Structure formats: structure tokens, C-alpha cells
Tab-separated table of C-alpha atoms in Angstrom:
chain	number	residue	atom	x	y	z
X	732	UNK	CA	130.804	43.543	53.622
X	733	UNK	CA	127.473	43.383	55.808
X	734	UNK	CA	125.360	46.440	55.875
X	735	UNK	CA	126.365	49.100	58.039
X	736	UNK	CA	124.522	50.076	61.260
X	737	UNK	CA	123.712	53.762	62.045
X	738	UNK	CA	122.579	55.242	65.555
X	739	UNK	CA	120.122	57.513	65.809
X	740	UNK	CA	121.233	60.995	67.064
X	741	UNK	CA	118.171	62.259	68.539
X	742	UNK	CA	118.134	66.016	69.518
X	743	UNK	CA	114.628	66.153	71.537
X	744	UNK	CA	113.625	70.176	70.783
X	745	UNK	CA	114.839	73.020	69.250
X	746	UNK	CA	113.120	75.925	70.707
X	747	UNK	CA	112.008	78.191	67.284
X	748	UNK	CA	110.527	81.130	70.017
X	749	UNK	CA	106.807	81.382	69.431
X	750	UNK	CA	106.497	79.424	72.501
X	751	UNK	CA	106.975	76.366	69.550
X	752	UNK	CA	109.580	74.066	70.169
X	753	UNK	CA	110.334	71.468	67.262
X	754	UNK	CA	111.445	67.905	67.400
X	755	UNK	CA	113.870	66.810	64.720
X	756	UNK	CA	116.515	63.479	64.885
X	757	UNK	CA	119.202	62.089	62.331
X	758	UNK	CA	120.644	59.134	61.039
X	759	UNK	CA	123.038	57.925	58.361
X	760	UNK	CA	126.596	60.019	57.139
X	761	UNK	CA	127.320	62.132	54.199
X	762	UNK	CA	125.197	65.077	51.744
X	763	UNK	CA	122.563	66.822	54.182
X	764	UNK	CA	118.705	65.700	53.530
X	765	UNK	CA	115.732	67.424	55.204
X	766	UNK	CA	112.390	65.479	55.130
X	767	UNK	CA	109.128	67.352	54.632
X	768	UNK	CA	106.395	65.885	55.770
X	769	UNK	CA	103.167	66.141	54.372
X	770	UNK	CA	99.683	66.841	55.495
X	771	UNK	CA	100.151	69.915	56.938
X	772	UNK	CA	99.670	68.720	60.787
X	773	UNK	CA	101.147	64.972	59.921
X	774	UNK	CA	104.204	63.389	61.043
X	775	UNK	CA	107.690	62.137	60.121
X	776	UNK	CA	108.353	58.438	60.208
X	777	UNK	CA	111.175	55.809	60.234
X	778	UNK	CA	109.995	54.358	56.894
X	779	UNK	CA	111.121	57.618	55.472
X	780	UNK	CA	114.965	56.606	56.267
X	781	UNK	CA	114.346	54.170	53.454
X	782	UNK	CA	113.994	56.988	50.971
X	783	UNK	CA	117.728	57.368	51.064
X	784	UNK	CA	121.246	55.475	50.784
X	785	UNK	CA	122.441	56.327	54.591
X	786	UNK	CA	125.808	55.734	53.280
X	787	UNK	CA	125.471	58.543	51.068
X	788	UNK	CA	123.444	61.399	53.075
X	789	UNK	CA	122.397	62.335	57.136
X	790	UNK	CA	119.020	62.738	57.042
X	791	UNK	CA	117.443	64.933	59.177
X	792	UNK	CA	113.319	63.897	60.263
X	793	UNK	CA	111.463	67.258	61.281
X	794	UNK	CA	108.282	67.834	62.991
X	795	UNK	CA	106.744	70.872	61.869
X	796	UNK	CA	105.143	73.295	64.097
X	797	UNK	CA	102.268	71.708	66.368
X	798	UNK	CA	102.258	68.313	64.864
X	799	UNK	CA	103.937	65.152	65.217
X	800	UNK	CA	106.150	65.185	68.947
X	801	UNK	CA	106.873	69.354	68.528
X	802	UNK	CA	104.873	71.004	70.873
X	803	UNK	CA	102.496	72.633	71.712
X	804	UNK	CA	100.183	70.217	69.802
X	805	UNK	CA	97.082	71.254	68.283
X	806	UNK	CA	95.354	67.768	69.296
X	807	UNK	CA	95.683	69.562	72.558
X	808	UNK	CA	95.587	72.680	72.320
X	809	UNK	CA	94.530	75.805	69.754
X	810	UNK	CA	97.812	77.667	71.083
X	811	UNK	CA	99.501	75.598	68.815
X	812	UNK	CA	98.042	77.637	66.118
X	813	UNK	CA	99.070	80.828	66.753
X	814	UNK	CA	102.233	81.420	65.227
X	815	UNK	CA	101.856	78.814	62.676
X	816	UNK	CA	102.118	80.032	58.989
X	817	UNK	CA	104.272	78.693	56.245
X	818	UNK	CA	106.406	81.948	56.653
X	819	UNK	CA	107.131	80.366	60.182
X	820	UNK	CA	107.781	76.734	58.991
X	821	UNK	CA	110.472	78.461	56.497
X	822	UNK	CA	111.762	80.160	59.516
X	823	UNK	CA	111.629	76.657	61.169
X	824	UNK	CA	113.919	75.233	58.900
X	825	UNK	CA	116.470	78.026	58.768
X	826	UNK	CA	116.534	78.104	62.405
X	827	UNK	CA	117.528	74.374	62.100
X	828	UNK	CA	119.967	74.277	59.291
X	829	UNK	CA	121.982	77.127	61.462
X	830	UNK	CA	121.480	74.962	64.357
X	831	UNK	CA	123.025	72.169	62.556
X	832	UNK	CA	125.890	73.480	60.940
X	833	UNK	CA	124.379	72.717	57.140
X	834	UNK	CA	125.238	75.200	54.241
X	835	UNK	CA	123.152	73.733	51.530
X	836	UNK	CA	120.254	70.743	52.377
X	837	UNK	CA	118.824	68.138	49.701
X	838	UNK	CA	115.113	68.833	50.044
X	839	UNK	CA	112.784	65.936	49.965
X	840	UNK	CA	109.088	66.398	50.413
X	841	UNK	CA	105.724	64.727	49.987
X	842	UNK	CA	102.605	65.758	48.995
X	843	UNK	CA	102.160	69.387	51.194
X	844	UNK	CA	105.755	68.698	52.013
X	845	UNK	CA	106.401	69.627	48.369
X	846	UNK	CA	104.836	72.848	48.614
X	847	UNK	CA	106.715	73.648	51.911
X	848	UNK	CA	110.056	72.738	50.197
X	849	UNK	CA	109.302	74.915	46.911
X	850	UNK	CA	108.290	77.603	49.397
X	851	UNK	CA	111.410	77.372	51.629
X	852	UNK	CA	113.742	76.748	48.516
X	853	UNK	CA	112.167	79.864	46.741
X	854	UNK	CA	112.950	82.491	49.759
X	855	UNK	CA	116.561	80.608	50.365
X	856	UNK	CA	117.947	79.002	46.797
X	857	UNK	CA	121.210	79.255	47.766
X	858	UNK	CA	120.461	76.845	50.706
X	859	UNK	CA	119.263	74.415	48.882
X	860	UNK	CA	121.546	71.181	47.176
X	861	UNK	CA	118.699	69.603	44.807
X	862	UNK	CA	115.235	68.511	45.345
X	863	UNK	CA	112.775	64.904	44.729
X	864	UNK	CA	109.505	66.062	45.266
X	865	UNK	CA	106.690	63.339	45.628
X	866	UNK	CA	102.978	63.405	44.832
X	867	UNK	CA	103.798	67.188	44.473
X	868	UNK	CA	101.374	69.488	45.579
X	869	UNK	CA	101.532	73.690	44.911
X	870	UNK	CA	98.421	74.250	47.270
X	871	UNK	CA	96.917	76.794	44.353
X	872	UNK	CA	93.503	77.263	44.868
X	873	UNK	CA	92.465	75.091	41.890
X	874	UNK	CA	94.096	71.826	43.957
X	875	UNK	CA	91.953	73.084	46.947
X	876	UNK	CA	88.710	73.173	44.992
X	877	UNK	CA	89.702	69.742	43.584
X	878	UNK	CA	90.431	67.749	46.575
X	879	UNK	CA	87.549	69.008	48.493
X	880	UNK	CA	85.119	70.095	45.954
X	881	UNK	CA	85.561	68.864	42.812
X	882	UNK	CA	86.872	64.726	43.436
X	883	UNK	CA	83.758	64.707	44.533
X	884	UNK	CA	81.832	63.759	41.533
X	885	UNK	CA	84.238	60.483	42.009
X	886	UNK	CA	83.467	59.456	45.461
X	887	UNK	CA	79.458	60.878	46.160
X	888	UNK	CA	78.877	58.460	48.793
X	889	UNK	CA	81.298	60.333	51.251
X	890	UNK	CA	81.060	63.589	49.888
X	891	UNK	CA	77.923	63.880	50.639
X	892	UNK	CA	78.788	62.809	54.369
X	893	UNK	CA	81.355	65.313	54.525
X	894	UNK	CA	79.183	68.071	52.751
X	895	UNK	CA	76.414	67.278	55.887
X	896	UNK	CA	78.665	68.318	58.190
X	897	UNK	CA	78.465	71.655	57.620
X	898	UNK	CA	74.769	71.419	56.294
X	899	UNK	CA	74.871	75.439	56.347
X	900	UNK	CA	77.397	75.801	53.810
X	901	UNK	CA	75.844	73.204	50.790
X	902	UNK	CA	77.256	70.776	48.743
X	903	UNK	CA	78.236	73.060	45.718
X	904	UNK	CA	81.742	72.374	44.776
X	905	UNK	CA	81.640	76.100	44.189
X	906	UNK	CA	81.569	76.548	47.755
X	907	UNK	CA	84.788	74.980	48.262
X	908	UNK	CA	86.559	77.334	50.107
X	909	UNK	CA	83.638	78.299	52.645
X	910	UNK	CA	83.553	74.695	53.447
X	911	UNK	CA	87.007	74.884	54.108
X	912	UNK	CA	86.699	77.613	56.303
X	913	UNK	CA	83.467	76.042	58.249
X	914	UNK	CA	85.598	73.175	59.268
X	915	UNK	CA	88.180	75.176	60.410
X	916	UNK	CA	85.754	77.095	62.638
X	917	UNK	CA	84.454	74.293	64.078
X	918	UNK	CA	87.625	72.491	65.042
X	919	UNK	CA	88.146	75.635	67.248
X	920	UNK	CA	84.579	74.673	69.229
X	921	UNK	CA	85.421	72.725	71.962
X	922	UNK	CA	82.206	70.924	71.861
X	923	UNK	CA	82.224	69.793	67.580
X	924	UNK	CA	86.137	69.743	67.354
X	925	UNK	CA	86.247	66.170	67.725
X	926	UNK	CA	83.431	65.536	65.743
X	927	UNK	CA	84.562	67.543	62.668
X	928	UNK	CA	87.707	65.997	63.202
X	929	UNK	CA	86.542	62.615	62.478
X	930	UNK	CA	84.464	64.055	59.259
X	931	UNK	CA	87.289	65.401	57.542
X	932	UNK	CA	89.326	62.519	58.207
X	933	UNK	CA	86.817	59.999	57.028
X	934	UNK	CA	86.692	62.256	53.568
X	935	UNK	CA	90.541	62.458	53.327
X	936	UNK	CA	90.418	58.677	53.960
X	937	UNK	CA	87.559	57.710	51.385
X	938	UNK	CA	89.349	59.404	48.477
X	939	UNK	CA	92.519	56.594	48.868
X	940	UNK	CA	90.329	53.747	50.488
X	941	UNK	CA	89.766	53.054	53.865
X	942	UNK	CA	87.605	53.881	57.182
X	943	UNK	CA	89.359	56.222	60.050
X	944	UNK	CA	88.491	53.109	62.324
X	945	UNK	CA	90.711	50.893	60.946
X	946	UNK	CA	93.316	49.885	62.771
X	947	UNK	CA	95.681	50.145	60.211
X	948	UNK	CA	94.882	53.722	59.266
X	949	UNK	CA	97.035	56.446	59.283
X	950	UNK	CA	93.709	58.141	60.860
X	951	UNK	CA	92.963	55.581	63.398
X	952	UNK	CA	93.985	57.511	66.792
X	953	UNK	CA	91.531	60.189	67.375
X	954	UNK	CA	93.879	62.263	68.796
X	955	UNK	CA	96.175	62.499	65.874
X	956	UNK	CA	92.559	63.163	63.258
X	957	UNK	CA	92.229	66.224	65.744
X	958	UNK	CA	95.601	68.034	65.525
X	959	UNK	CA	95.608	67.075	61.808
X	960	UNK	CA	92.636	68.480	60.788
X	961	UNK	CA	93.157	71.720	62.792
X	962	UNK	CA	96.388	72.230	61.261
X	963	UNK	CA	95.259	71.474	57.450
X	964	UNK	CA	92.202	73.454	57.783
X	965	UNK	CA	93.566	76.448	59.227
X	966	UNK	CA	96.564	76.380	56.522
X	967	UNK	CA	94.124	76.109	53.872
X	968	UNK	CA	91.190	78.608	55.097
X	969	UNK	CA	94.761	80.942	54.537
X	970	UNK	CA	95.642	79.217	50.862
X	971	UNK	CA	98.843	78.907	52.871
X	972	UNK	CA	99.290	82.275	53.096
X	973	UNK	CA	100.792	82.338	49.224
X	974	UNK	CA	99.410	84.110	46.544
X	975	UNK	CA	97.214	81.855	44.221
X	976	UNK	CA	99.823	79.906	41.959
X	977	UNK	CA	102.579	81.532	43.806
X	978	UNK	CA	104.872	78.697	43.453
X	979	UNK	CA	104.616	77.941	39.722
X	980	UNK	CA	104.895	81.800	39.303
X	981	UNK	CA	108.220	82.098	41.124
X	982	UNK	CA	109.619	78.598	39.881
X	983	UNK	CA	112.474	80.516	37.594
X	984	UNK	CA	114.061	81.413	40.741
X	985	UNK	CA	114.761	77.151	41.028
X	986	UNK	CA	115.966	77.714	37.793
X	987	UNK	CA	119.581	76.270	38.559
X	988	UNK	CA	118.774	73.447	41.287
X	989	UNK	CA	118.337	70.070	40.158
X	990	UNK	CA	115.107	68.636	41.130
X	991	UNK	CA	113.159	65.117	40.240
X	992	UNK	CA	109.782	65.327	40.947
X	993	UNK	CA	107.759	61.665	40.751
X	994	UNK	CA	103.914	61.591	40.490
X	995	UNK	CA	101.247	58.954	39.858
X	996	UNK	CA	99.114	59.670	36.735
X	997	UNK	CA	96.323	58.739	38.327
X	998	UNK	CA	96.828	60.310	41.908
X	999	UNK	CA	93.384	61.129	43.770
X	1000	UNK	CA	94.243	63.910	45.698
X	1001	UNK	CA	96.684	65.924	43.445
X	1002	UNK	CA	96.253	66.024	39.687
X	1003	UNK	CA	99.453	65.654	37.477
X	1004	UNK	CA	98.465	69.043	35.860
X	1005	UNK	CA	100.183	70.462	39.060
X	1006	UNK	CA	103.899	68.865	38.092
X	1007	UNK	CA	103.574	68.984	34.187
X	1008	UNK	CA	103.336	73.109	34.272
X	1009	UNK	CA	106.057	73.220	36.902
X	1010	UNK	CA	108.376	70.796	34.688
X	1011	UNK	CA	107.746	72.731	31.384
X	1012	UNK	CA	109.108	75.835	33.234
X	1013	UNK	CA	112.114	74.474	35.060
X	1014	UNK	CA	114.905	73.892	33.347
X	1015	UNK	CA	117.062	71.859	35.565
X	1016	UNK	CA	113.873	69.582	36.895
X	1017	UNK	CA	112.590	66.263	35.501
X	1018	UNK	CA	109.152	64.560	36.197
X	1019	UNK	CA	108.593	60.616	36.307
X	1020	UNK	CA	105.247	59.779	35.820
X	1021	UNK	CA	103.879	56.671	37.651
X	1022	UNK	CA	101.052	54.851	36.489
X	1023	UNK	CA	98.837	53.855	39.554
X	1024	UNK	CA	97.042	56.164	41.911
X	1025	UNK	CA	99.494	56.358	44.447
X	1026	UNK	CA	99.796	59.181	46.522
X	1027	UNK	CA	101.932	58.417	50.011
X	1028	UNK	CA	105.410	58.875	49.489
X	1029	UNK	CA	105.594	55.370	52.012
X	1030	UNK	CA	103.664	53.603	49.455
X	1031	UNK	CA	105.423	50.806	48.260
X	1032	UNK	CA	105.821	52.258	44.477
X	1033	UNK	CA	106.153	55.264	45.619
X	1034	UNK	CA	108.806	54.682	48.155
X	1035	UNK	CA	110.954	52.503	45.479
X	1036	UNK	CA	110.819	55.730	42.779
X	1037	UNK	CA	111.804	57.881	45.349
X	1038	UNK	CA	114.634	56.250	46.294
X	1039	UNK	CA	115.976	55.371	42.577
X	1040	UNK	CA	115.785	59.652	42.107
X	1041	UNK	CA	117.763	60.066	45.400
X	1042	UNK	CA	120.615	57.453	44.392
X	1043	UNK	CA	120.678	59.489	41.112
X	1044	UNK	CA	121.242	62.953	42.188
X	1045	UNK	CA	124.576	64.288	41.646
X	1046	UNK	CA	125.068	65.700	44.868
């Protein structure tokens, strides 16, 4: 039998009030899957269809607030900030499994998409199926201070270029979270948005490889390293709005739902410490352990483990 063909059901916006209205679409038949995306402020894409049999689930591609074709869009404007917590984004995603007429989703997220779905799955267990969570990120403020601060020591060259950019702040890794908060200042100036834009980019770029002006980079259209690096900067400046270690805190309530959470050993941005502690304290959860540095849930490892631990849920 040749491989069955799915159309897209594409719902343009689902207006969340807020003056934020969200774009989500579908495709394939069966168990409910949501897609987190990660960044925060990055986008959904077709490649992440492949994570799934389409025989087996609908998945459901969302947009979270200001990124990605929602709207408002904080490459355009700051009004897309307002409004725009995590609280909201679990709101979001309420608002849309009501909308659609789901009872319980299969969660899959990447990188801050993981944090998202422990945070969502957390406030509304019963809502959620099971979870795969990839290159799985709690945003506590120890994975702040190492992604911005502390990786550092690894990659000097453009540390010290994104250090410079806020020359008032220093290059301490112990100022971490002021840097954070510089950046996010500055990406509300009209006249050094773009500019800090393209620093943070470049640094979130270095750490995997790469230069924002290559045409293959996720980074390469300036537009899209502006609304990203609003949205990330003014989520972390907040630690998310959770509580430091929130999510590893709470993790008993996930007690019951199955989850398989896959991480690369040697991951740049997100140390495996982050999965191990939430794996010895959750029963129903298992962790795969990659052995490359792979970080992108659309990376080609990446994308084949993920898709091995969605065939194997029992859903």
C-alpha cells in the first residue's frame, strides 16, 4: 500500500484576547499531539511533522504569542510583549485545546518548548496524554548562568563579542543575569534594537557553529534575530516568571504521565544535569542519552530519536 497523503487543515488565527491572535494548523489522523516550539520567540516548522507517524496522531503546529505568523510580532512591534508570560502561553494552549475539541494532548517540546510543556502539563495534568521532551530545558537560573555566562570559558572568542555589547555590565559570568537584562533593555531602543539583535544572535549561533549571515542559518533574516531576541530576553530577564527550579520541584505532580525525554550528552546549550535530576524523580519518565552535541530537535539524530520515542508511546 503506498503512503498515505494528508491535507493540511490550516486554521489562520485564534484570537487568545490580549489583542494576541495565534496561528496554529494540523495534519495527519488519530491521538492529539501539540508541538512546542523552542526558543522562546522561534517558530514551528514542517520538518516537525516528521517527528510523528501521521497515521497514528493529528498534530497540531502552534505559534506562540508574538513569534512565528501569530501576531502582533515583536520583530515589529514591542506591543507584542505586553501580555506575554508563560502564564499566558499556558492559557494559549488551553484556549486551543477547547477550541479544538481535545480532552487530553501528547505534548512534544524542544529545548524551551520543554519547559513550556512541563509548565502547561504541571497546572493541567489531567490534560495531558504523555510527553517526549527534547534537548530539555527547565529554564532554572543555573541553565541561564550557563548558557550565557558560564559556556563561555568554551567559546572566548564570541563571548567576549557578546560581553562588548553591553561594555557597562562586564564580562563576569557572575553578572549573568544583568547582562540578560541589558539586552533586553536595549532591544526596546529603537535606535540599538537591531544591533543587539544581531549580538545575541551571533552568541546563540557561535555556541552550535555558524555565523547569523549565513544563508543557511536559522538566524539569517534580520527580522526574525529581532523578534527572537526580544522575546527570549524579556522571558529570561523574568526567569520565566517561575520560581528558581520550579519545574523539578513540582515534577511529582507528572508523577503518573508517561514521558521520554532524549538529550545529547554533550549538548552546548543545556547540560544533561537538567534531565538526569528530573528522571531520578519521575517515576513514569525515561531519559535516552545521545552521544553527540546535538541540540535542535530537527537535527538529523535528534529528529530520528524523537520519532523512535513517539512510535513507542502507548497512547
Amino acid at each position: 500500500m503506498g503512503a498515505r497523503r494528508f491535507a493540511l487543515e490550516v486554521v489562520v488565527m485564534l484570537d487568545v484576547g490580549d489583542g494576541h491572535r495565534l496561528w496554529f494548523e494540523q495534519k495527519g489522523q488519530g491521538v492529539d499531539a501539540l508541538v512546542l516550539h523552542g526558543g522562546p520567540g522561534s517558530v514551528c516548522r514542517p520538518q516537525h511533522y516528521d517527528l510523528f507517524d501521521l497515521n497514528r496522531y493529528r498534530v497540531t503546529l502552534l505559534d506562540q504569542r508574538g513569534c512565528g505568523r501569530s501576531t502582533p510580532s515583536a520583530s515589529e512591534t514591542l506591543a507584542a510583549l505586553a501580555s506575554n508570560t508563560t502564564t499566558h502561553l499556558i492559557s494559549d494552549i488551553e484556549a486551543l485545546r477547547i477550541h479544538l475539541g481535545v480532552d487530553a494532548w501528547v505534548l512534544f517540546g524542544g529545548s524551551w518548548g520543554t519547559t513550556l510543556a512541563l509548565a502547561y502539563a504541571q497546572a493541567h495534568p489531567t490534560r495531558v496524554r504523555a510527553m517526549v521532551l527534547a534537548g530539555v530545558a527547565t529554564t532554572a537560573a543555573r541553565d541561564l548562568q550557563w548558557l550565557y555566562g558560564d559556556i563561555g570559558a568554551m567559546f572566548p572568542e564570541a563571548y567576549d563579542a557578546f560581553c562588548e555589547h553591553v561594555p557597562g555590565v562586564g564580562d563576569s559570568p557572575l553578572k549573568t543575569p544583568m547582562r540578560i537584562r541589558a539586552y533586553a533593555d536595549l532591544l526596546r531602543d529603537p535606535d540599538h534594537a537591531q544591533a543587539a539583535a544581531d549580538a545575541w544572535c551571533q552568541w546563540e549561533t557561535a555556541i552550535f557553529g555558524g555565523d547569523i549571515g549565513d544563508p543557511a542559518s536559522r538566524y539569517a533574516d534580520p527580522a526574525f534575530r529581532l523578534g527572537f531576541a526580544r522575546i527570549v530576553t524579556h522571558y529570561f530577564a523574568h526567569g520565566a516568571w517561575l520560581s528558581d527550579d520550579e519545574l523539578r520541584e513540582n515534577v511529582a505532580i507528572l508523577a503518573h504521565i508517561q514521558c521520554k525525554m532524549i538529550h545529547s550528552r554533550f549538548d552546548p546549550s543545556c547540560p544533561l544535569r537538567g534531565p538526569w535530576a528530573l528522571s531520578r524523580e519521575w517515576p513514569a519518565s525515561e531519559l535516552r542519552v545521545l552521544g553527540g552535541a546535538t541540540h535542535s530537535a530537527l537535527d538529523t539524530e535528534m529528529t530520528v530519536a524523537i520519532r523512535a520515542a513517539t512510535d513507542a508511546l502507548g497512547v
